[in-house]
Short mmCIF file of C-alpha atoms (C1' of nucleotides) in Angstrom, two decimals:
data_model
loop_
_atom_site.label_atom_id
_atom_site.label_comp_id
_atom_site.label_asym_id
_atom_site.label_seq_id
_atom_site.Cartn_x
_atom_site.Cartn_y
_atom_site.Cartn_z
CA MET A 30 0.00 0.00 0.00
CA VAL A 31 2.91 2.31 0.81
CA ARG A 32 4.29 1.54 -2.64
CA LEU A 33 0.97 2.50 -4.22
CA GLY A 34 1.11 5.90 -2.55
CA ALA A 35 -0.56 5.49 0.84
CA ARG A 36 1.89 7.31 3.05
CA SER A 37 0.28 7.38 6.50
CA GLY A 38 -1.17 4.54 8.54
CA TYR A 39 -4.54 6.19 8.24
CA ALA A 40 -4.22 6.38 4.45
CA ILE A 41 -3.23 2.70 4.28
CA LYS A 42 -6.37 1.70 6.14
CA LYS A 43 -8.54 3.92 3.97
CA THR A 44 -7.03 2.60 0.77
CA ALA A 45 -7.40 -0.99 1.94
CA ASP A 46 -11.08 -0.40 2.70
CA LEU A 47 -11.60 0.72 -0.87
CA SER A 48 -9.57 -1.99 -2.55
CA THR A 49 -8.47 -5.13 -0.73
CA ARG A 50 -11.18 -5.24 1.93
CA ASN A 51 -13.19 -7.94 0.17
CA PHE A 52 -10.40 -10.49 0.12
CA TRP A 53 -8.04 -9.22 2.83
CA PRO A 54 -9.74 -7.27 5.62
CA THR A 55 -7.60 -4.96 7.72
CA SER A 56 -8.15 -2.94 10.86
CA LEU A 57 -6.31 0.15 12.04
CA ALA A 58 -5.18 -1.70 15.14
CA GLN A 59 -3.15 -3.93 12.85
CA VAL A 60 -1.73 -1.19 10.68
CA TYR A 61 0.21 0.83 13.24
CA PRO A 62 2.08 -2.03 14.95
CA GLU A 63 2.81 -3.53 11.53
CA LEU A 64 4.31 -0.28 10.28
CA ALA A 65 6.51 -0.23 13.39
CA ARG A 66 7.66 -3.80 12.70
CA LEU A 67 8.37 -2.98 9.06
CA GLU A 68 10.40 0.03 10.11
CA ASP A 69 12.37 -2.05 12.62
CA ALA A 70 13.08 -4.55 9.87
CA GLY A 71 14.28 -1.78 7.58
CA LEU A 72 11.60 -2.41 4.96
CA VAL A 73 10.00 1.01 5.22
CA SER A 74 11.41 4.36 6.26
CA ARG A 75 9.49 6.82 8.36
CA ARG A 76 9.71 10.54 7.91
CA ASP A 77 8.09 13.20 10.00
CA ASP A 78 5.28 14.86 8.06
CA ALA A 79 3.33 16.91 10.59
CA ARG A 80 0.46 19.15 9.52
CA GLY A 81 0.81 22.11 11.85
CA GLU A 82 0.37 20.79 15.37
CA ARG A 83 -0.92 17.44 14.24
CA VAL A 84 1.68 14.72 14.12
CA ARG A 85 1.85 12.65 10.99
CA SER A 86 4.34 10.19 9.61
CA ALA A 87 5.06 9.59 5.97
CA TYR A 88 6.32 6.14 5.06
CA GLU A 89 8.21 5.02 2.01
CA LEU A 90 9.48 1.67 0.82
CA THR A 91 13.19 1.16 1.21
CA GLU A 92 15.15 -0.82 -1.34
CA ALA A 93 15.07 -3.78 1.03
CA GLY A 94 11.31 -3.30 1.31
CA GLU A 95 10.84 -3.33 -2.45
CA ALA A 96 12.97 -6.49 -2.63
CA ALA A 97 10.94 -8.15 0.13
CA LEU A 98 7.71 -7.27 -1.65
CA VAL A 99 8.91 -8.79 -4.91
CA ALA A 100 10.24 -11.87 -3.10
CA TRP A 101 6.87 -12.39 -1.46
CA LEU A 102 5.05 -11.95 -4.78
CA ARG A 103 7.38 -14.47 -6.42
CA SER A 104 7.31 -17.08 -3.67
CA PRO A 105 5.02 -19.90 -4.72
CA ARG A 106 3.52 -20.43 -1.26
CA LEU A 107 -0.04 -19.33 -0.77
CA ALA A 108 -1.70 -19.45 2.62
CA PRO A 109 -4.86 -21.54 2.38
CA VAL A 110 -7.91 -19.54 1.41
CA GLN A 111 -10.12 -18.79 4.38
CA LEU A 112 -13.78 -18.15 3.75
CA ARG A 113 -16.64 -17.74 6.18
CA ASP A 114 -19.96 -17.23 4.46
CA GLU A 115 -23.09 -17.57 6.54
CA GLY A 116 -25.28 -17.40 3.44
CA LEU A 117 -23.72 -20.53 1.98
CA LEU A 118 -23.91 -22.21 5.38
CA LYS A 119 -27.62 -21.53 5.60
CA LEU A 120 -28.14 -22.81 2.06
CA PHE A 121 -26.26 -25.96 2.99
CA PHE A 122 -28.79 -26.69 5.74
CA ALA A 123 -31.83 -25.40 3.86
CA ASP A 124 -33.41 -28.85 3.58
CA ALA A 125 -34.78 -28.20 7.07
CA LEU A 126 -37.01 -25.43 5.67
CA PRO A 127 -40.33 -25.63 3.83
CA ARG A 128 -40.08 -24.75 0.14
CA PRO A 129 -41.27 -21.09 0.34
CA ASP A 130 -38.67 -20.31 3.01
CA GLN A 131 -36.01 -21.99 0.89
CA LEU A 132 -36.87 -19.62 -1.94
CA ASP A 133 -36.77 -16.63 0.42
CA LEU A 134 -33.32 -17.67 1.57
CA ILE A 135 -32.03 -18.05 -1.98
CA ARG A 136 -33.39 -14.61 -2.87
CA HIS A 137 -31.77 -13.13 0.20
CA VAL A 138 -28.33 -14.58 -0.55
CA ARG A 139 -28.72 -13.45 -4.14
CA ALA A 140 -29.53 -9.93 -2.97
CA GLU A 141 -26.32 -9.88 -0.92
CA ASP A 142 -24.34 -10.94 -3.97
CA HIS A 143 -26.03 -8.22 -5.93
CA ALA A 144 -25.07 -5.63 -3.32
CA SER A 145 -21.45 -6.73 -3.65
CA VAL A 146 -21.59 -6.42 -7.43
CA THR A 147 -23.04 -2.92 -7.09
CA GLU A 148 -20.44 -1.79 -4.56
CA LEU A 149 -17.63 -3.12 -6.73
CA ARG A 150 -18.95 -1.59 -9.95
CA GLU A 151 -19.90 1.78 -8.50
CA GLN A 152 -17.14 2.41 -6.02
CA ILE A 153 -14.20 0.08 -6.16
CA ILE A 154 -13.74 -0.43 -9.90
CA PRO A 155 -13.91 3.31 -10.72
CA LEU A 156 -11.21 4.01 -8.14
CA ALA A 157 -9.06 1.18 -9.42
CA GLU A 158 -9.41 2.53 -12.94
CA GLN A 159 -7.94 5.82 -11.82
CA ALA A 160 -4.84 3.91 -10.77
CA HIS A 161 -4.95 2.14 -14.14
CA ARG A 162 -4.43 5.47 -15.85
CA HIS A 163 -1.22 5.82 -13.87
CA GLY A 164 0.10 2.47 -15.07
CA VAL A 165 -1.09 0.40 -12.10
CA LYS A 166 -3.18 -2.30 -13.72
CA PHE A 167 -3.77 -5.10 -11.28
CA PRO A 168 -6.07 -3.46 -8.74
CA ALA A 169 -8.59 -2.95 -11.56
CA ILE A 170 -8.08 -6.52 -12.77
CA VAL A 171 -8.78 -7.97 -9.32
CA ALA A 172 -11.78 -5.69 -8.83
CA ARG A 173 -13.26 -6.82 -12.15
CA LEU A 174 -12.61 -10.47 -11.31
CA SER A 175 -14.39 -10.01 -7.97
CA ALA A 176 -17.35 -8.24 -9.56
CA ASP A 177 -17.68 -10.90 -12.27
CA LEU A 178 -17.55 -13.68 -9.68
CA TYR A 179 -20.32 -12.14 -7.58
CA ALA A 180 -22.37 -11.53 -10.74
CA TYR A 181 -21.89 -15.16 -11.75
CA ALA A 182 -23.04 -16.35 -8.31
CA GLU A 183 -26.05 -14.06 -8.59
CA GLU A 184 -27.08 -15.59 -11.94
CA TRP A 185 -26.46 -19.09 -10.65
CA LEU A 186 -28.83 -18.46 -7.74
CA ALA A 187 -31.42 -16.92 -10.04
CA ARG A 188 -31.41 -20.13 -12.11
CA LEU A 189 -31.66 -22.20 -8.94
CA GLU A 190 -34.63 -20.17 -7.79
CA GLN A 191 -36.41 -20.73 -11.09
CA GLU A 192 -35.76 -24.45 -11.05
CA LEU A 193 -37.03 -24.80 -7.50
CA SER A 194 -40.09 -22.66 -8.19
CA ALA A 195 -40.98 -24.80 -11.19
CA SER A 196 -40.63 -28.16 -9.45
CA GLN A 197 -42.95 -29.23 -6.71
CA PRO A 198 -41.28 -30.36 -3.50
CA PRO A 199 -41.21 -34.18 -3.40
CA GLU A 200 -42.22 -34.31 0.23
CA MET B 23 -24.75 -31.67 11.26
CA VAL B 24 -26.40 -33.68 14.01
CA ARG B 25 -29.65 -33.43 12.09
CA LEU B 26 -27.93 -34.77 8.96
CA GLY B 27 -26.81 -37.86 10.86
CA ALA B 28 -23.44 -36.99 12.41
CA ARG B 29 -23.93 -38.33 15.90
CA SER B 30 -20.53 -37.92 17.62
CA GLY B 31 -18.32 -34.86 17.87
CA TYR B 32 -15.73 -36.67 15.82
CA ALA B 33 -18.29 -37.45 13.12
CA ILE B 34 -19.41 -33.82 13.03
CA LYS B 35 -15.87 -32.68 12.39
CA LYS B 36 -15.34 -35.33 9.71
CA THR B 37 -18.57 -34.45 7.97
CA ALA B 38 -17.78 -30.74 8.10
CA ASP B 39 -14.38 -31.39 6.52
CA LEU B 40 -16.08 -33.08 3.61
CA SER B 41 -18.86 -30.58 3.14
CA THR B 42 -18.82 -27.13 4.73
CA ARG B 43 -15.05 -26.76 5.13
CA ASN B 44 -14.69 -24.47 2.11
CA PHE B 45 -17.07 -21.83 3.38
CA TRP B 46 -17.22 -22.51 7.12
CA PRO B 47 -14.06 -24.10 8.56
CA THR B 48 -14.35 -25.93 11.86
CA SER B 49 -11.85 -27.42 14.30
CA LEU B 50 -12.40 -30.21 16.80
CA ALA B 51 -11.52 -27.84 19.62
CA GLN B 52 -14.66 -25.91 18.72
CA VAL B 53 -16.94 -28.89 18.33
CA TYR B 54 -16.78 -30.37 21.82
CA PRO B 55 -17.39 -27.18 23.82
CA GLU B 56 -20.15 -26.21 21.39
CA LEU B 57 -21.90 -29.56 21.84
CA ALA B 58 -21.73 -29.03 25.60
CA ARG B 59 -23.29 -25.56 25.23
CA LEU B 60 -26.01 -26.92 22.96
CA GLU B 61 -26.79 -29.63 25.47
CA ASP B 62 -26.95 -27.10 28.33
CA ALA B 63 -29.34 -25.04 26.23
CA GLY B 64 -31.51 -28.10 25.60
CA LEU B 65 -31.03 -27.99 21.83
CA VAL B 66 -29.39 -31.41 21.57
CA SER B 67 -29.67 -34.49 23.75
CA ARG B 68 -26.72 -36.68 24.60
CA ARG B 69 -26.95 -40.42 24.95
CA ASP B 70 -24.20 -42.80 25.95
CA ASP B 71 -23.07 -44.84 22.98
CA ALA B 72 -19.84 -46.54 24.08
CA ARG B 73 -18.06 -49.01 21.82
CA GLY B 74 -16.69 -51.54 24.30
CA GLU B 75 -14.28 -49.68 26.56
CA ARG B 76 -14.18 -46.60 24.41
CA VAL B 77 -16.52 -43.85 25.51
CA ARG B 78 -18.69 -42.32 22.86
CA SER B 79 -21.66 -39.99 22.93
CA ALA B 80 -24.50 -39.97 20.46
CA TYR B 81 -26.27 -36.65 19.99
CA GLU B 82 -29.69 -35.94 18.61
CA LEU B 83 -31.60 -32.77 17.94
CA THR B 84 -34.35 -32.04 20.44
CA GLU B 85 -37.58 -30.39 19.34
CA ALA B 86 -36.24 -27.09 20.69
CA GLY B 87 -33.07 -27.70 18.69
CA GLU B 88 -34.99 -28.26 15.48
CA ALA B 89 -36.97 -25.10 16.15
CA ALA B 90 -33.79 -23.10 16.81
CA LEU B 91 -32.26 -24.41 13.57
CA VAL B 92 -35.30 -23.35 11.56
CA ALA B 93 -35.42 -19.99 13.31
CA TRP B 94 -31.79 -19.37 12.42
CA LEU B 95 -32.35 -20.39 8.81
CA ARG B 96 -35.34 -18.06 8.57
CA SER B 97 -33.74 -15.06 10.28
CA PRO B 98 -32.74 -12.55 7.62
CA ARG B 99 -29.47 -11.55 9.30
CA LEU B 100 -26.30 -12.73 7.67
CA ALA B 101 -22.93 -12.17 9.28
CA PRO B 102 -20.69 -10.30 6.83
CA VAL B 103 -18.75 -12.59 4.52
CA GLN B 104 -15.16 -12.97 5.62
CA LEU B 105 -12.61 -13.88 2.99
CA ARG B 106 -8.85 -14.05 3.19
CA ASP B 107 -7.23 -15.01 -0.09
CA GLU B 108 -3.51 -14.52 -0.44
CA GLY B 109 -3.66 -15.33 -4.16
CA LEU B 110 -5.95 -12.37 -4.83
CA LEU B 111 -3.80 -10.19 -2.57
CA LYS B 112 -0.70 -11.04 -4.57
CA LEU B 113 -2.52 -10.36 -7.83
CA PHE B 114 -3.59 -7.00 -6.45
CA PHE B 115 0.06 -6.00 -5.98
CA ALA B 116 1.37 -7.73 -9.10
CA ASP B 117 2.29 -4.47 -10.82
CA ALA B 118 5.53 -4.64 -8.84
CA LEU B 119 6.57 -7.72 -10.85
CA PRO B 120 8.06 -7.99 -14.35
CA ARG B 121 5.66 -9.41 -16.92
CA PRO B 122 6.90 -13.03 -16.92
CA ASP B 123 6.50 -13.25 -13.15
CA GLN B 124 3.04 -11.77 -13.42
CA LEU B 125 2.11 -14.60 -15.78
CA ASP B 126 3.61 -17.19 -13.42
CA LEU B 127 1.55 -15.78 -10.58
CA ILE B 128 -1.66 -15.88 -12.60
CA ARG B 129 -0.95 -19.48 -13.59
CA HIS B 130 -0.30 -20.38 -9.98
CA VAL B 131 -3.53 -18.87 -8.69
CA ARG B 132 -5.35 -20.57 -11.55
CA ALA B 133 -3.82 -23.91 -10.58
CA GLU B 134 -5.10 -23.47 -7.03
CA ASP B 135 -8.58 -22.77 -8.35
CA HIS B 136 -8.28 -25.87 -10.50
CA ALA B 137 -7.32 -27.96 -7.48
CA SER B 138 -10.44 -26.72 -5.69
CA VAL B 139 -12.61 -27.65 -8.67
CA THR B 140 -11.08 -31.11 -8.75
CA GLU B 141 -11.53 -31.69 -5.02
CA LEU B 142 -15.13 -30.57 -5.19
CA ARG B 143 -15.98 -32.65 -8.25
CA GLU B 144 -14.14 -35.79 -7.19
CA GLN B 145 -14.78 -35.87 -3.48
CA ILE B 146 -17.31 -33.44 -2.15
CA ILE B 147 -19.99 -33.51 -4.85
CA PRO B 148 -20.14 -37.34 -5.01
CA LEU B 149 -20.66 -37.48 -1.26
CA ALA B 150 -23.29 -34.78 -1.39
CA GLU B 151 -25.09 -36.68 -4.12
CA GLN B 152 -25.38 -39.67 -1.83
CA ALA B 153 -27.28 -37.46 0.58
CA HIS B 154 -29.34 -36.25 -2.37
CA ARG B 155 -30.62 -39.78 -2.87
CA HIS B 156 -31.94 -39.64 0.69
CA GLY B 157 -33.90 -36.47 0.03
CA VAL B 158 -31.25 -34.01 1.29
CA LYS B 159 -30.76 -31.70 -1.67
CA PHE B 160 -28.94 -28.58 -0.57
CA PRO B 161 -25.49 -29.92 0.25
CA ALA B 162 -25.20 -30.99 -3.40
CA ILE B 163 -26.54 -27.64 -4.59
CA VAL B 164 -23.96 -25.72 -2.55
CA ALA B 165 -21.16 -28.04 -3.66
CA ARG B 166 -22.09 -27.52 -7.31
CA LEU B 167 -22.29 -23.76 -6.83
CA SER B 168 -18.82 -23.78 -5.26
CA ALA B 169 -17.36 -25.93 -8.01
CA ASP B 170 -18.90 -23.76 -10.73
CA LEU B 171 -17.58 -20.60 -9.07
CA TYR B 172 -14.03 -21.95 -8.90
CA ALA B 173 -14.30 -23.14 -12.50
CA TYR B 174 -15.49 -19.70 -13.54
CA ALA B 175 -12.53 -18.06 -11.78
CA GLU B 176 -10.20 -20.50 -13.48
CA GLU B 177 -11.52 -19.58 -16.93
CA TRP B 178 -11.40 -15.89 -16.10
CA LEU B 179 -7.72 -16.18 -15.18
CA ALA B 180 -7.01 -18.21 -18.32
CA ARG B 181 -8.44 -15.37 -20.40
CA LEU B 182 -6.41 -12.83 -18.43
CA GLU B 183 -3.26 -14.84 -19.04
CA GLN B 184 -3.92 -14.89 -22.77
CA GLU B 185 -4.59 -11.17 -22.93
CA LEU B 186 -1.43 -10.34 -21.00
CA SER B 187 0.67 -12.73 -23.09
CA ALA B 188 -0.57 -11.13 -26.28
CA SER B 189 0.05 -7.54 -25.24
CA GLN B 190 3.50 -6.16 -24.68
CA PRO B 191 4.08 -4.46 -21.36
CA PRO B 192 3.90 -0.69 -21.86
CA GLU B 193 6.91 -0.03 -19.66
"C1'" DC C 5 -18.37 27.57 14.22
"C1'" DT C 6 -19.82 22.91 13.80
"C1'" DG C 7 -19.46 18.49 11.96
"C1'" DT C 8 -16.53 15.49 9.34
"C1'" DT C 9 -12.28 13.83 8.24
"C1'" DC C 10 -7.55 13.11 9.33
"C1'" DA C 11 -4.41 11.01 12.44
"C1'" DT C 12 -2.02 7.88 15.97
"C1'" DG C 13 -1.95 4.80 19.06
"C1'" DT C 14 -3.36 1.32 23.23
"C1'" DA C 15 -5.98 -2.09 25.84
"C1'" DA C 16 -9.16 -5.45 26.51
"C1'" DG C 17 -11.53 -9.10 24.78
"C1'" DA C 18 -13.27 -12.49 21.40
"C1'" DA C 19 -12.53 -16.14 18.34
"C1'" DG C 20 -10.23 -19.69 16.61
"C1'" DT C 21 -6.06 -22.80 15.84
"C1'" DT C 22 -2.36 -25.88 17.10
"C1'" DA C 23 -0.49 -28.79 20.12
"C1'" DC C 24 -0.97 -31.72 23.90
"C1'" DA C 25 -2.72 -35.90 26.23
"C1'" DT C 26 -4.71 -40.37 25.97
"C1'" DG C 27 -6.15 -44.65 24.45
"C1'" DA C 28 -9.50 -48.10 22.27
"C1'" DT C 29 -11.03 -50.27 17.98
"C1'" DT C 30 -10.78 -51.61 13.43
"C1'" DT C 31 -8.57 -52.83 9.12
"C1'" DG C 32 -5.29 -55.00 6.23
"C1'" DC D 5 0.37 -57.23 14.89
"C1'" DA D 6 1.09 -52.68 13.02
"C1'" DA D 7 -0.97 -48.71 11.18
"C1'" DA D 8 -4.89 -46.08 10.53
"C1'" DT D 9 -9.00 -44.52 12.32
"C1'" DC D 10 -12.19 -43.44 15.92
"C1'" DA D 11 -12.93 -40.76 19.95
"C1'" DT D 12 -12.88 -37.02 23.64
"C1'" DG D 13 -11.29 -33.48 25.63
"C1'" DT D 14 -7.87 -29.41 27.53
"C1'" DA D 15 -4.37 -25.74 27.41
"C1'" DA D 16 -1.63 -22.50 25.41
"C1'" DC D 17 -1.17 -19.44 21.98
"C1'" DT D 18 -2.09 -16.50 17.98
"C1'" DT D 19 -4.70 -13.44 15.58
"C1'" DC D 20 -7.83 -10.06 15.01
"C1'" DT D 21 -11.57 -6.88 16.36
"C1'" DT D 22 -13.89 -3.49 19.15
"C1'" DA D 23 -13.65 0.01 22.12
"C1'" DC D 24 -11.13 3.54 24.25
"C1'" DA D 25 -8.50 7.90 24.33
"C1'" DT D 26 -7.19 12.10 22.17
"C1'" DG D 27 -7.16 16.00 19.43
"C1'" DA D 28 -5.87 18.89 15.15
"C1'" DA D 29 -7.28 20.44 10.51
"C1'" DC D 30 -10.52 21.30 7.12
"C1'" DA D 31 -14.98 21.99 4.68
"C1'" DG D 32 -19.32 24.12 4.32
#
DNA sequence: CTGTTCATGTAAGAAGTTACATGATTTG
DNA sequence: CAAATCATGTAACTTCTTACATGAACAG
């Protein structure tokens, strides 16, 4: 984030909320200690950047920091994906519901997917495309991938709803 | 899980690993205390079910437990989706890499997606379809949705790889 | 001149994982 | 008869979030 231009801890958190939040959530209480660790390790440098009375630090990547970033990006290890999705969990157990409630649940999960698509298309993708104009391509790529995935899930659930509406419950 | 036939804590964990793991991970150290809480709340009943010397408990849903399950399924609140995906995070920052490494990264993330598709199609869906034959439909529906989503992501990344291979980096 | 945003941190608590501890039963 | 699986739990630890605490600068 520092490399992409977020210079203060506050700016890092704000940028993350508008870009990586959907696949890598971050809280301010993580950002500040992490910046301190990175500085100790010599991966970022801190410069005083006060606005009048208000203290502010401006961080930049050091050469070692840039190298560490690239080494991480190149390393083939990926931590296992962690997903917690209560909508899918409810769907999994939906056999316990009568048919009309099953359809309500499907519509509800679909609506959540739709909200994600909307947020991505209206807020996150436009921002990422600004970066695109400055030669930074991948934030926009990831945002489009995310939006397309949620849109695909939305369509999938719409088809499911139609199929279940058409068929009578066997019970 | 108890309702679907997993009677011991161990069986619950095993079932979860073969069904809900991808969207709701569970550890054994959660299962046992949670079963105790559910029993205290009167939502499950515990029966002794020893195998010879080895102690074993068999749990069943009580009427109150069934009602609580249905109430949860009907309640419109969904906890926010939590996702942590290092592959997407690396893609997000991939502008820091030279083009060939970007392509390697995309291929790597795609391979992980492919592995998920394979696991779902070869192990999880077949199991869920067994339940389907006993009138339990939704585990198979959710497994198919998951598999289709991963397959969609895989194709999306294949297209991205082709586009990036065809175009020369502007830098 | 008031409300929002910018800005930095700490502390307490919740949630969840890994490792520990133990041992019987079943399968090949 | 050895290895894998079944089975139940606890303890320590890690990770992350929420709430707290504080206050300057800026926009309307």
